[in-house]
Short mmCIF file of C-alpha atoms and ligand atoms in Angstrom, two decimals:
data_model
loop_
_atom_site.label_atom_id
_atom_site.label_comp_id
_atom_site.label_asym_id
_atom_site.label_seq_id
_atom_site.Cartn_x
_atom_site.Cartn_y
_atom_site.Cartn_z
CA UNK A 1 128.37 161.19 13.33
CA UNK A 2 127.78 157.63 14.36
CA UNK A 3 129.13 157.11 17.85
CA UNK A 4 130.97 153.94 16.98
CA UNK A 5 132.93 155.73 14.24
CA UNK A 6 133.63 158.73 16.53
CA UNK A 7 135.00 156.48 19.25
CA UNK A 8 137.19 154.62 16.79
CA UNK A 9 138.55 157.87 15.34
CA UNK A 10 139.46 159.29 18.72
CA UNK A 11 142.23 156.72 19.10
CA UNK A 12 143.97 157.31 15.76
CA UNK A 13 145.08 160.48 14.05
CA UNK A 14 143.36 159.68 10.79
CA UNK A 15 140.83 157.15 9.68
CA UNK A 16 142.46 156.05 6.42
CA UNK A 17 145.98 154.76 5.89
CA UNK A 18 146.68 157.24 3.10
CA UNK A 19 149.63 159.63 3.59
CA UNK A 20 148.79 162.78 5.56
CA UNK A 21 151.09 164.79 3.34
CA UNK A 22 150.92 163.61 -0.23
CA UNK A 23 153.71 165.89 -1.48
CA UNK A 24 156.15 164.60 1.11
CA UNK A 25 155.10 161.07 0.21
CA UNK A 26 155.59 161.85 -3.47
CA UNK A 27 159.15 163.13 -2.87
CA UNK A 28 160.10 160.01 -0.97
CA UNK A 29 158.39 157.77 -3.52
CA UNK A 30 160.41 159.36 -6.32
CA UNK A 31 163.59 158.85 -4.33
CA UNK A 32 162.74 155.18 -3.86
CA UNK A 33 162.09 154.83 -7.56
CA UNK A 34 165.32 156.63 -8.48
CA UNK A 35 167.37 154.51 -6.12
CA UNK A 36 165.76 151.31 -7.35
CA UNK A 37 166.53 152.25 -10.94
CA UNK A 38 170.12 153.15 -9.93
CA UNK A 39 170.40 149.78 -8.23
CA UNK A 40 169.50 147.96 -11.43
CA UNK A 41 171.44 150.26 -13.78
CA UNK A 42 174.62 149.97 -11.68
CA UNK A 43 174.23 146.34 -10.73
CA UNK A 44 177.71 145.43 -12.00
CA UNK A 45 179.29 147.68 -9.38
CA UNK A 46 177.96 145.38 -6.65
CA UNK A 47 179.02 141.91 -5.56
CA UNK A 48 176.71 139.24 -6.95
CA UNK A 49 175.93 138.08 -3.43
CA UNK A 50 177.35 138.73 -0.01
CA UNK A 51 176.85 136.90 3.27
CA UNK A 52 174.40 138.56 5.68
CA UNK A 53 176.28 140.13 8.63
CA UNK A 54 175.09 138.94 12.04
CA UNK A 55 173.86 142.38 13.14
CA UNK A 56 171.78 142.74 9.99
CA UNK A 57 170.17 139.36 10.55
CA UNK A 58 169.59 140.23 14.21
CA UNK A 59 167.78 143.43 13.23
CA UNK A 60 165.01 141.23 11.86
CA UNK A 61 164.25 139.52 15.13
CA UNK A 62 162.51 142.65 16.43
CA UNK A 63 159.24 142.85 18.35
CA UNK A 64 155.87 143.39 16.69
CA UNK A 65 155.72 147.10 15.76
CA UNK A 66 152.72 148.35 17.74
CA UNK A 67 153.62 151.99 17.12
CA UNK A 68 153.89 153.79 13.78
CA UNK A 69 157.29 154.58 12.19
CA UNK A 70 158.28 157.14 9.59
CA UNK A 71 158.17 155.77 6.09
CA UNK A 72 161.61 157.31 5.49
CA UNK A 73 163.05 155.34 8.40
CA UNK A 74 161.48 152.09 7.28
CA UNK A 75 162.79 152.68 3.78
CA UNK A 76 166.29 153.36 5.13
CA UNK A 77 166.18 150.06 6.96
CA UNK A 78 165.21 148.33 3.70
CA UNK A 79 167.94 150.11 1.74
CA UNK A 80 170.63 149.26 4.30
CA UNK A 81 169.57 145.88 5.53
CA UNK A 82 167.55 144.16 2.85
CA UNK A 83 168.51 145.35 -0.63
CA UNK A 84 172.29 144.70 -0.34
CA UNK A 85 171.71 141.13 0.83
CA UNK A 86 169.32 139.91 -1.85
CA UNK A 87 169.80 136.64 -3.78
CA UNK A 88 171.79 138.34 -6.51
CA UNK A 89 169.86 137.11 -9.52
CA UNK A 90 169.57 140.65 -10.88
CA UNK A 91 173.36 140.54 -11.27
CA UNK A 92 174.86 139.21 -14.51
CA UNK A 93 177.32 137.09 -12.51
CA UNK A 94 174.48 135.06 -11.04
CA UNK A 95 174.57 131.63 -12.67
CA UNK A 96 173.46 129.55 -9.76
CA UNK A 97 170.00 128.20 -9.90
CA UNK A 98 167.67 128.80 -12.83
CA UNK A 99 166.68 132.31 -11.79
CA UNK A 100 165.57 135.05 -14.14
CA UNK A 101 167.22 138.46 -13.97
CA UNK A 102 164.06 140.55 -14.11
CA UNK A 103 163.95 143.84 -16.00
CA UNK A 104 163.48 147.50 -15.15
CA UNK A 105 160.27 147.40 -17.16
CA UNK A 106 158.96 144.47 -15.16
CA UNK A 107 159.73 146.39 -11.99
CA UNK A 108 157.63 149.33 -13.18
CA UNK A 109 154.77 147.04 -14.15
CA UNK A 110 154.80 145.53 -10.65
CA UNK A 111 154.46 149.03 -9.26
CA UNK A 112 151.55 149.81 -11.58
CA UNK A 113 149.86 146.53 -10.66
CA UNK A 114 150.25 147.32 -6.97
CA UNK A 115 148.62 150.69 -7.60
CA UNK A 116 145.57 149.00 -9.10
CA UNK A 117 145.50 146.39 -6.35
CA UNK A 118 143.35 144.19 -8.57
CA UNK A 119 142.07 140.83 -7.38
CA UNK A 120 142.11 138.41 -10.30
CA UNK A 121 140.05 135.67 -8.74
CA UNK A 122 137.29 136.65 -11.12
CA UNK A 123 134.61 139.23 -12.00
CA UNK A 124 134.37 141.58 -14.93
CA UNK A 125 137.29 143.98 -15.08
CA UNK A 126 140.10 144.70 -17.49
CA UNK A 127 142.93 142.99 -15.54
CA UNK A 128 141.12 139.68 -16.21
CA UNK A 129 141.23 140.52 -19.92
CA UNK A 130 144.97 141.18 -19.69
CA UNK A 131 145.46 137.70 -18.24
CA UNK A 132 143.17 136.38 -20.99
CA UNK A 133 145.41 138.06 -23.55
CA UNK A 134 148.46 136.19 -22.26
CA UNK A 135 146.48 132.92 -22.27
CA UNK A 136 145.55 133.56 -25.92
CA UNK A 137 149.18 134.32 -26.81
CA UNK A 138 150.35 131.11 -25.16
CA UNK A 139 147.69 129.11 -26.99
CA UNK A 140 148.91 130.48 -30.29
CA UNK A 141 152.61 130.03 -29.51
CA UNK A 142 152.12 126.38 -28.54
CA UNK A 143 149.55 125.72 -31.23
CA UNK A 144 146.82 124.84 -28.72
CA UNK A 145 143.13 125.07 -29.68
CA UNK A 146 140.90 128.03 -28.82
CA UNK A 147 139.23 125.90 -26.15
CA UNK A 148 142.49 125.59 -24.21
CA UNK A 149 142.66 127.33 -20.84
CA UNK A 150 145.52 128.95 -19.00
CA UNK A 151 146.20 130.54 -15.67
CA UNK A 152 148.96 132.38 -13.85
CA UNK A 153 150.25 130.71 -10.71
CA UNK A 154 153.21 131.22 -8.40
CA UNK A 155 155.56 128.96 -10.33
CA UNK A 156 156.03 125.69 -12.13
CA UNK A 157 155.90 123.73 -8.86
CA UNK A 158 152.29 124.86 -8.49
CA UNK A 159 151.56 124.46 -12.21
CA UNK A 160 152.88 120.88 -12.15
CA UNK A 161 150.77 120.12 -9.08
CA UNK A 162 147.69 121.50 -10.79
CA UNK A 163 148.43 119.44 -13.90
CA UNK A 164 148.60 116.31 -11.74
CA UNK A 165 145.23 117.26 -10.23
CA UNK A 166 143.62 117.85 -13.63
CA UNK A 167 145.02 114.54 -14.91
CA UNK A 168 143.83 112.79 -11.74
CA UNK A 169 140.29 114.15 -12.07
CA UNK A 170 140.33 113.30 -15.75
CA UNK A 171 141.32 109.70 -14.92
CA UNK A 172 138.99 109.14 -11.96
CA UNK A 173 136.06 111.39 -12.91
CA UNK A 174 134.82 114.40 -10.98
CA UNK A 175 133.16 112.25 -8.31
CA UNK A 176 136.64 111.63 -6.95
CA UNK A 177 136.62 115.27 -5.85
CA UNK A 178 133.75 114.39 -3.54
CA UNK A 179 134.61 110.87 -2.45
CA UNK A 180 138.39 111.11 -2.48
CA UNK A 181 140.70 109.08 -4.69
CA UNK A 182 139.74 105.80 -3.00
CA UNK A 183 140.73 102.40 -4.31
CA UNK A 184 140.86 103.54 -7.92
CA UNK A 185 143.26 106.30 -6.94
CA UNK A 186 145.55 103.77 -5.30
CA UNK A 187 145.98 102.10 -8.69
CA UNK A 188 146.98 105.24 -10.59
CA UNK A 189 150.55 105.29 -11.85
CA UNK A 190 152.46 108.28 -13.22
CA UNK A 191 155.78 108.42 -15.07
CA UNK A 192 158.63 110.84 -15.33
CA UNK A 193 162.38 110.59 -15.74
CA UNK A 194 165.15 110.32 -13.16
CA UNK A 195 166.18 113.81 -14.23
CA UNK A 196 162.77 115.40 -13.57
CA UNK A 197 162.46 118.24 -11.09
CA UNK A 198 161.72 117.23 -7.49
CA UNK A 199 158.44 119.13 -7.52
CA UNK A 200 156.90 116.43 -9.75
CA UNK A 201 157.29 113.88 -6.99
CA UNK A 202 156.05 116.42 -4.46
CA UNK A 203 152.98 117.04 -6.62
CA UNK A 204 152.13 113.32 -6.44
CA UNK A 205 152.48 113.50 -2.66
CA UNK A 206 150.31 116.61 -2.28
CA UNK A 207 147.72 115.25 -4.72
CA UNK A 208 147.21 112.31 -2.35
CA UNK A 209 148.50 109.74 -4.82
CA UNK A 210 151.81 109.20 -3.08
CA UNK A 211 155.33 109.42 -4.42
CA UNK A 212 155.50 105.64 -4.86
CA UNK A 213 152.94 106.00 -7.64
CA UNK A 214 155.50 107.99 -9.63
CA UNK A 215 157.79 105.75 -11.68
CA UNK A 216 161.12 107.41 -12.33
CA UNK A 217 162.30 106.08 -15.64
CA UNK A 218 165.99 105.89 -16.53
CA UNK A 219 167.57 108.47 -18.79
CA UNK A 220 170.00 108.05 -21.68
CA UNK A 221 173.49 109.56 -21.85
CA UNK A 222 171.94 112.90 -22.79
CA UNK A 223 169.64 112.80 -19.74
CA UNK A 224 166.53 112.29 -21.86
CA UNK A 225 163.93 109.82 -20.70
CA UNK A 226 164.41 106.34 -22.18
CA UNK A 227 161.15 106.06 -24.12
CA UNK A 228 161.49 102.28 -24.61
CA UNK A 229 161.93 101.82 -20.87
CA UNK A 230 158.91 104.08 -20.34
CA UNK A 231 156.81 101.98 -22.70
CA UNK A 232 157.97 98.78 -21.01
CA UNK A 233 157.19 100.09 -17.51
CA UNK A 234 153.69 101.13 -18.60
CA UNK A 235 153.11 97.63 -19.99
CA UNK A 236 154.33 95.99 -16.79
CA UNK A 237 152.11 98.23 -14.68
CA UNK A 238 149.05 97.47 -16.80
CA UNK A 239 149.86 93.78 -16.57
CA UNK A 240 149.64 93.83 -12.77
CA UNK A 241 146.53 96.00 -12.65
CA UNK A 242 147.82 99.53 -12.27
CA UNK A 243 146.19 102.35 -14.22
CA UNK A 244 148.82 104.48 -15.96
CA UNK A 245 147.34 107.99 -16.14
CA UNK A 246 150.10 110.57 -16.53
CA UNK A 247 153.51 111.11 -18.10
CA UNK A 248 155.45 114.21 -17.10
CA UNK A 249 158.09 115.01 -19.70
CA UNK A 250 160.82 117.60 -19.15
CA UNK A 251 161.52 120.41 -21.60
CA UNK A 252 164.76 121.56 -20.03
CA UNK A 253 165.84 119.43 -17.08
CA UNK A 254 166.99 121.37 -14.10
CA UNK A 255 170.43 119.76 -13.97
CA UNK A 256 171.64 119.85 -17.56
CA UNK A 257 168.81 121.36 -19.62
CA UNK A 258 167.89 118.15 -21.45
CA UNK A 259 164.68 118.06 -23.47
CA UNK A 260 162.88 114.72 -23.60
CA UNK A 261 161.75 113.34 -26.95
CA UNK A 262 158.39 115.07 -26.77
CA UNK A 263 157.13 113.71 -30.10
CA UNK A 264 157.77 110.09 -29.15
CA UNK A 265 156.22 110.58 -25.72
CA UNK A 266 153.18 112.30 -27.25
CA UNK A 267 152.68 109.34 -29.55
CA UNK A 268 153.05 106.83 -26.73
CA UNK A 269 150.60 108.78 -24.56
CA UNK A 270 148.08 108.92 -27.38
CA UNK A 271 148.30 105.16 -27.95
CA UNK A 272 148.02 104.47 -24.24
CA UNK A 273 145.42 107.20 -23.57
CA UNK A 274 147.57 108.76 -20.89
CA UNK A 275 147.69 112.46 -19.96
CA UNK A 276 150.83 114.04 -21.44
CA UNK A 277 152.15 116.91 -19.33
CA UNK A 278 155.30 118.89 -20.11
CA UNK A 279 157.34 120.51 -17.35
CA UNK A 280 158.71 123.37 -19.41
CA UNK A 281 159.61 125.54 -16.42
CA UNK A 282 162.36 127.37 -18.21
CA UNK A 283 162.78 125.46 -21.47
CA UNK A 284 159.27 126.00 -22.87
CA UNK A 285 159.93 129.67 -23.55
CA UNK A 286 162.64 128.65 -26.03
CA UNK A 287 159.56 128.69 -28.27
CA UNK A 288 160.31 132.44 -28.62
CA UNK A 289 163.54 131.64 -30.46
CA UNK A 290 163.15 130.45 -34.07
CA UNK A 291 166.53 128.67 -33.85
CA UNK A 292 165.70 126.83 -30.60
CA UNK A 293 161.97 126.21 -31.07
CA UNK A 294 162.48 123.05 -33.20
CA UNK A 295 164.08 121.38 -30.15
CA UNK A 296 160.64 121.57 -28.53
CA UNK A 297 158.98 119.63 -31.36
CA UNK A 298 156.03 117.67 -29.93
CA UNK A 299 155.24 120.15 -27.15
CA UNK A 300 152.24 121.25 -29.24
CA UNK A 301 150.79 117.75 -28.66
CA UNK A 302 150.84 118.03 -24.87
CA UNK A 303 147.67 117.91 -22.79
CA UNK A 304 149.18 120.52 -20.50
CA UNK A 305 152.32 122.64 -20.22
CA UNK A 306 153.79 124.25 -17.09
CA UNK A 307 156.21 127.14 -17.52
CA UNK A 308 157.72 130.11 -15.72
CA UNK A 309 157.85 133.61 -17.12
CA UNK A 310 160.12 134.48 -14.19
CA UNK A 311 163.01 132.40 -15.51
CA UNK A 312 163.97 132.81 -19.18
CA UNK A 313 161.05 135.19 -19.72
CA UNK A 314 162.83 137.71 -17.43
CA UNK A 315 159.54 138.70 -15.78
CA UNK A 316 160.07 139.58 -12.09
CA UNK A 317 159.08 136.95 -9.53
CA UNK A 318 156.67 135.35 -9.42
CA UNK A 319 155.00 134.42 -12.69
CA UNK A 320 154.36 130.73 -13.28
CA UNK A 321 151.81 129.55 -15.81
CA UNK A 322 149.75 126.48 -16.66
CA UNK A 323 148.25 125.86 -20.09
CA UNK A 324 145.67 123.06 -20.49
CA UNK A 325 144.50 121.79 -23.88
CA UNK A 326 141.01 120.83 -22.68
CA UNK A 327 139.75 123.90 -20.86
CA UNK A 328 136.61 122.10 -19.73
CA UNK A 329 138.57 119.30 -18.01
CA UNK A 330 140.69 121.98 -16.38
CA UNK A 331 137.57 123.71 -15.03
CA UNK A 332 136.06 120.45 -13.84
CA UNK A 333 139.14 119.78 -11.74
CA UNK A 334 138.81 122.99 -9.70
CA UNK A 335 135.48 124.79 -10.13
CA UNK A 336 133.22 124.90 -7.13
CA UNK A 337 129.73 126.36 -6.82
CA UNK A 338 129.44 128.95 -4.06
CA UNK A 339 126.68 131.50 -3.55
CA UNK A 340 129.10 134.39 -3.02
CA UNK A 341 130.85 133.49 -6.29
CA UNK A 342 127.64 133.47 -8.32
CA UNK A 343 128.02 134.57 -11.94
CA UNK A 344 125.60 137.16 -13.25
CA UNK A 345 124.67 138.04 -16.81
CA UNK A 346 125.75 141.65 -16.35
CA UNK A 347 127.46 143.92 -13.86
CA UNK A 348 130.73 143.35 -12.01
CA UNK A 349 129.89 139.69 -11.30
CA UNK A 350 129.63 138.79 -15.00
CA UNK A 351 131.87 136.30 -16.80
CA UNK A 352 131.36 132.57 -17.28
CA UNK A 353 134.69 131.11 -16.28
CA UNK A 354 136.68 132.95 -13.65
CA UNK A 355 140.33 132.21 -12.90
CA UNK A 356 139.28 130.87 -9.49
CA UNK A 357 137.57 128.03 -11.41
CA UNK A 358 140.95 126.97 -12.78
CA UNK A 359 143.07 126.59 -9.68
CA UNK A 360 143.10 126.47 -5.89
CA UNK A 361 143.43 130.24 -5.37
CA UNK A 362 140.48 132.56 -4.93
CA UNK A 363 142.23 135.89 -4.36
CA UNK A 364 144.97 136.36 -6.94
CA UNK A 365 147.33 139.21 -7.79
CA UNK A 366 147.92 140.76 -11.19
CA UNK A 367 150.93 138.69 -12.35
CA UNK A 368 149.69 139.06 -15.88
CA UNK A 369 150.50 142.78 -16.03
CA UNK A 370 154.29 142.47 -15.66
CA UNK A 371 154.19 139.63 -18.18
CA UNK A 372 152.11 141.70 -20.60
CA UNK A 373 154.48 144.67 -20.27
CA UNK A 374 157.49 142.40 -20.80
CA UNK A 375 156.08 140.64 -23.88
CA UNK A 376 154.77 143.88 -25.40
CA UNK A 377 157.75 146.15 -24.83
CA UNK A 378 160.43 143.68 -25.87
CA UNK A 379 158.47 141.49 -28.26
CA UNK A 380 158.95 137.74 -28.39
CA UNK A 381 161.70 138.04 -31.06
CA UNK A 382 163.89 140.04 -28.74
CA UNK A 383 163.17 137.76 -25.78
CA UNK A 384 163.89 134.77 -28.00
CA UNK A 385 167.23 136.34 -28.98
CA UNK A 386 168.11 136.76 -25.29
CA UNK A 387 167.30 133.09 -24.72
CA UNK A 388 169.40 132.03 -27.73
CA UNK A 389 172.25 134.21 -26.50
CA UNK A 390 172.32 132.51 -23.11
CA UNK A 391 172.66 129.20 -24.95
CA UNK A 392 175.52 130.65 -27.00
CA UNK A 393 177.18 131.79 -23.77
CA UNK A 394 176.82 128.25 -22.39
CA UNK A 395 178.64 127.00 -25.49
CA UNK A 396 181.32 129.62 -24.89
CA UNK A 397 181.72 128.40 -21.31
CA UNK A 398 181.91 124.83 -22.63
CA UNK A 399 184.74 125.91 -24.95
CA UNK A 400 186.58 127.59 -22.08
CA UNK A 401 186.22 124.46 -19.90
CA UNK A 402 187.37 122.11 -22.67
CA UNK A 403 190.39 124.31 -23.37
CA UNK A 404 191.48 124.37 -19.74
CA UNK A 405 193.33 121.23 -18.54
CA UNK A 406 192.51 121.97 -14.89
CA UNK A 407 188.78 121.83 -15.64
CA UNK A 408 186.60 118.93 -16.66
CA UNK A 409 183.24 119.00 -18.43
CA UNK A 410 180.74 116.68 -16.71
CA UNK A 411 177.76 116.68 -19.04
CA UNK A 412 176.89 117.56 -22.60
CA UNK A 413 175.92 121.21 -22.86
CA UNK A 414 172.22 121.53 -23.61
CA UNK A 415 170.56 124.89 -23.85
CA UNK A 416 171.99 127.15 -21.14
CA UNK A 417 173.41 124.71 -18.59
CA UNK A 418 177.07 123.86 -18.07
CA UNK A 419 178.20 121.31 -15.48
CA UNK A 420 181.93 121.07 -14.89
CA UNK A 421 184.46 120.78 -12.12
CA UNK A 422 187.97 121.58 -11.09
CA UNK A 423 190.18 118.52 -11.39
CA UNK A 424 190.12 117.70 -7.69
CA UNK A 425 187.83 115.76 -5.39
CA UNK A 426 184.20 116.54 -4.48
CA UNK A 427 185.13 118.26 -1.21
CA UNK A 428 187.47 120.70 -2.96
CA UNK A 429 184.87 121.50 -5.58
CA UNK A 430 182.25 122.09 -2.90
CA UNK A 431 184.61 124.60 -1.26
CA UNK A 432 185.32 126.25 -4.60
CA UNK A 433 181.60 126.91 -5.18
CA UNK A 434 181.24 128.54 -1.76
CA UNK A 435 184.50 130.49 -2.26
CA UNK A 436 183.32 131.87 -5.58
CA UNK A 437 179.91 132.78 -4.16
CA UNK A 438 181.46 134.53 -1.16
CA UNK A 439 183.91 136.42 -3.35
CA UNK A 440 180.98 138.25 -4.94
CA UNK A 441 182.50 137.69 -8.39
CA UNK A 442 180.03 135.08 -9.60
CA UNK A 443 177.39 132.76 -8.18
CA UNK A 444 177.45 129.25 -9.64
CA UNK A 445 175.58 126.45 -7.88
CA UNK A 446 176.20 122.73 -7.74
CA UNK A 447 174.56 119.44 -8.55
CA UNK A 448 175.47 115.77 -8.50
CA UNK A 449 175.94 113.97 -11.81
CA UNK A 450 176.55 110.23 -11.84
CA UNK A 451 177.52 110.47 -8.20
CA UNK A 452 180.07 113.24 -8.76
CA UNK A 453 179.86 116.78 -7.45
CA UNK A 454 179.47 119.26 -10.30
CA UNK A 455 179.80 123.03 -10.46
CA UNK A 456 176.71 124.12 -12.30
CA UNK A 457 176.34 127.32 -14.29
CA UNK A 458 172.81 128.09 -15.43
CA UNK A 459 172.90 131.08 -17.73
CA UNK A 460 169.51 132.74 -17.58
CA UNK A 461 170.08 136.44 -16.93
CA UNK A 462 169.80 138.70 -20.00
CA UNK A 463 172.62 140.87 -18.61
CA UNK A 464 175.19 138.07 -18.58
CA UNK A 465 177.94 138.34 -21.22
CA UNK A 466 181.37 136.87 -22.07
CA UNK A 467 183.13 138.89 -19.38
CA UNK A 468 180.94 137.24 -16.73
CA UNK A 469 181.79 133.79 -18.10
CA UNK A 470 185.48 134.69 -18.08
CA UNK A 471 185.18 135.96 -14.50
CA UNK A 472 183.56 132.68 -13.41
CA UNK A 473 186.29 130.58 -15.05
CA UNK A 474 189.03 132.77 -13.57
CA UNK A 475 187.48 132.57 -10.10
CA UNK A 476 187.10 128.76 -10.23
CA UNK A 477 190.71 128.38 -11.38
CA UNK A 478 192.06 130.72 -8.72
CA UNK A 479 190.12 129.23 -5.83
CA UNK A 480 190.83 125.74 -7.14
CA UNK A 481 194.54 126.49 -7.18
CA UNK A 482 194.37 127.88 -3.70
CA UNK A 483 192.36 124.96 -2.32
CA UNK A 484 194.81 122.50 -3.80
CA UNK A 485 197.82 124.52 -2.69
CA UNK A 486 198.66 125.38 -6.25
CA UNK A 487 198.99 129.13 -6.22
CA UNK A 488 198.01 132.54 -5.01
CA UNK A 489 194.60 134.00 -5.32
CA UNK A 490 194.34 136.89 -7.75
CA UNK A 491 190.63 137.26 -8.20
CA UNK A 492 189.74 140.87 -8.68
CA UNK A 493 186.87 141.72 -6.40
CA UNK A 494 184.16 144.11 -7.58
CA UNK A 495 184.29 147.56 -5.96
CA UNK A 496 181.86 146.91 -3.14
CA UNK A 497 182.78 143.32 -2.38
CA UNK A 498 185.16 144.33 0.39
CA UNK A 499 182.52 146.21 2.34
C1 LIG B 1 162.44 125.86 -11.73
C2 LIG B 1 161.89 124.57 -12.14
C3 LIG B 1 160.75 124.04 -11.53
C4 LIG B 1 160.09 124.71 -10.37
O1 LIG B 1 159.56 125.94 -10.75
P1 LIG B 1 159.26 127.05 -9.67
O2 LIG B 1 158.87 128.23 -10.47
O3 LIG B 1 160.54 127.26 -8.92
O4 LIG B 1 158.17 126.55 -8.79
C5 LIG B 1 160.24 122.87 -12.02
N1 LIG B 1 160.82 122.22 -13.05
C6 LIG B 1 161.93 122.70 -13.65
C7 LIG B 1 162.51 121.93 -14.80
C8 LIG B 1 162.50 123.89 -13.22
O5 LIG B 1 163.61 124.36 -13.82
#
């Protein structure tokens, strides 16, 4: 035996990190799987969320573990200290931010993907084909041409950033990748609405164009971008020498779920020769629902679409996606020649375009597998029905709010978002949101609409039903009454909330 290997082996029990006793490992693995399944199946028995106790938090300020620990002990620590204090978005009472609920099937697919440990940066292997299958499905769903490209990314924040970069390279030419954006870059102007997600502005910052180059156009009463104001701003900018290059429309704003007039924006962008990007983080997947899809009319004209499978698509985190109409422009924005990434005609290094040519990542996980399992096992009809149902539940919540004199509706109900408040001041409403979250009964979030604090319910989880809406309303009323000195609290806590 080579002396170097012998010396290295003398200091550790075994060379590889595989279990020494596979049958013991298997028993524990099955227990973990069983308990994870139990956790999902019995999710209603738990509080939506609970504050992290100080000792639990403190347990995670430990020293670097130089020595080995038993897997069983590490798992126990996870089961006792991590799992109970998760965000809560698996729970049907979670209506806070736009978080997907995940599915048991998605969980299994994640496990299978981890077993394969595939790297989807490129090369010729079947996981790349699975991602290609999803890209092809997205092309068809959004009526994009065969030459369109797509890629999985962490989330829509990343997909929006990449869209800005593709649009930037398209406007300035690929030489800008070498020379920097320079003086021409300083003249670029992008447009979005006041209601757009904050990551659009951040994308302009990270892309080196600066947030000042993003014009935030006013919205109408329904929170849709004012297309006339957009047209006027573009004209003004051209007049003074700016180069309008990008419009980011929203298909489902994060505050109230508004969908911009995508057709009108598409037309304007075509006339003006401006890149038309749609932030469809959650809203784009309404395309699965025949009754909701018409609201997205015009999305098929976009130059690029960003969306998240991990929101309404119910795929476990994370699974963002970017679709680009002109696959060649997409490639030109990111591809880089490198000897170690050379493409060959045959063998493992075959394949013309690799995913690493379409984004900043080289090593990439197999996000496509959990998405493929989700789309295949449920089918888009069923997923579309889930999406439509969450919109129906939002309408139900709207009805409950309108029927209750102590509550006030703050925005029109679009898609799955309801913004309302208890008839009291901002401070009281802020307390109510925290009270409800800490009760474990439901988890709404908040936003500010026209300067007023709003309780926001985003209904995304496929497990949510009328009883969860009723529980939210009851909790808001009870805590509101208590905060305003109007009555006793009678919220029924779920079984484990007291622990
Ligand atoms: C969630 C969301 C984003 C950000 O997506 P991430 O997946 O969290 O990065 C962007 N835009 C809208 C409209 C969103 O709802």
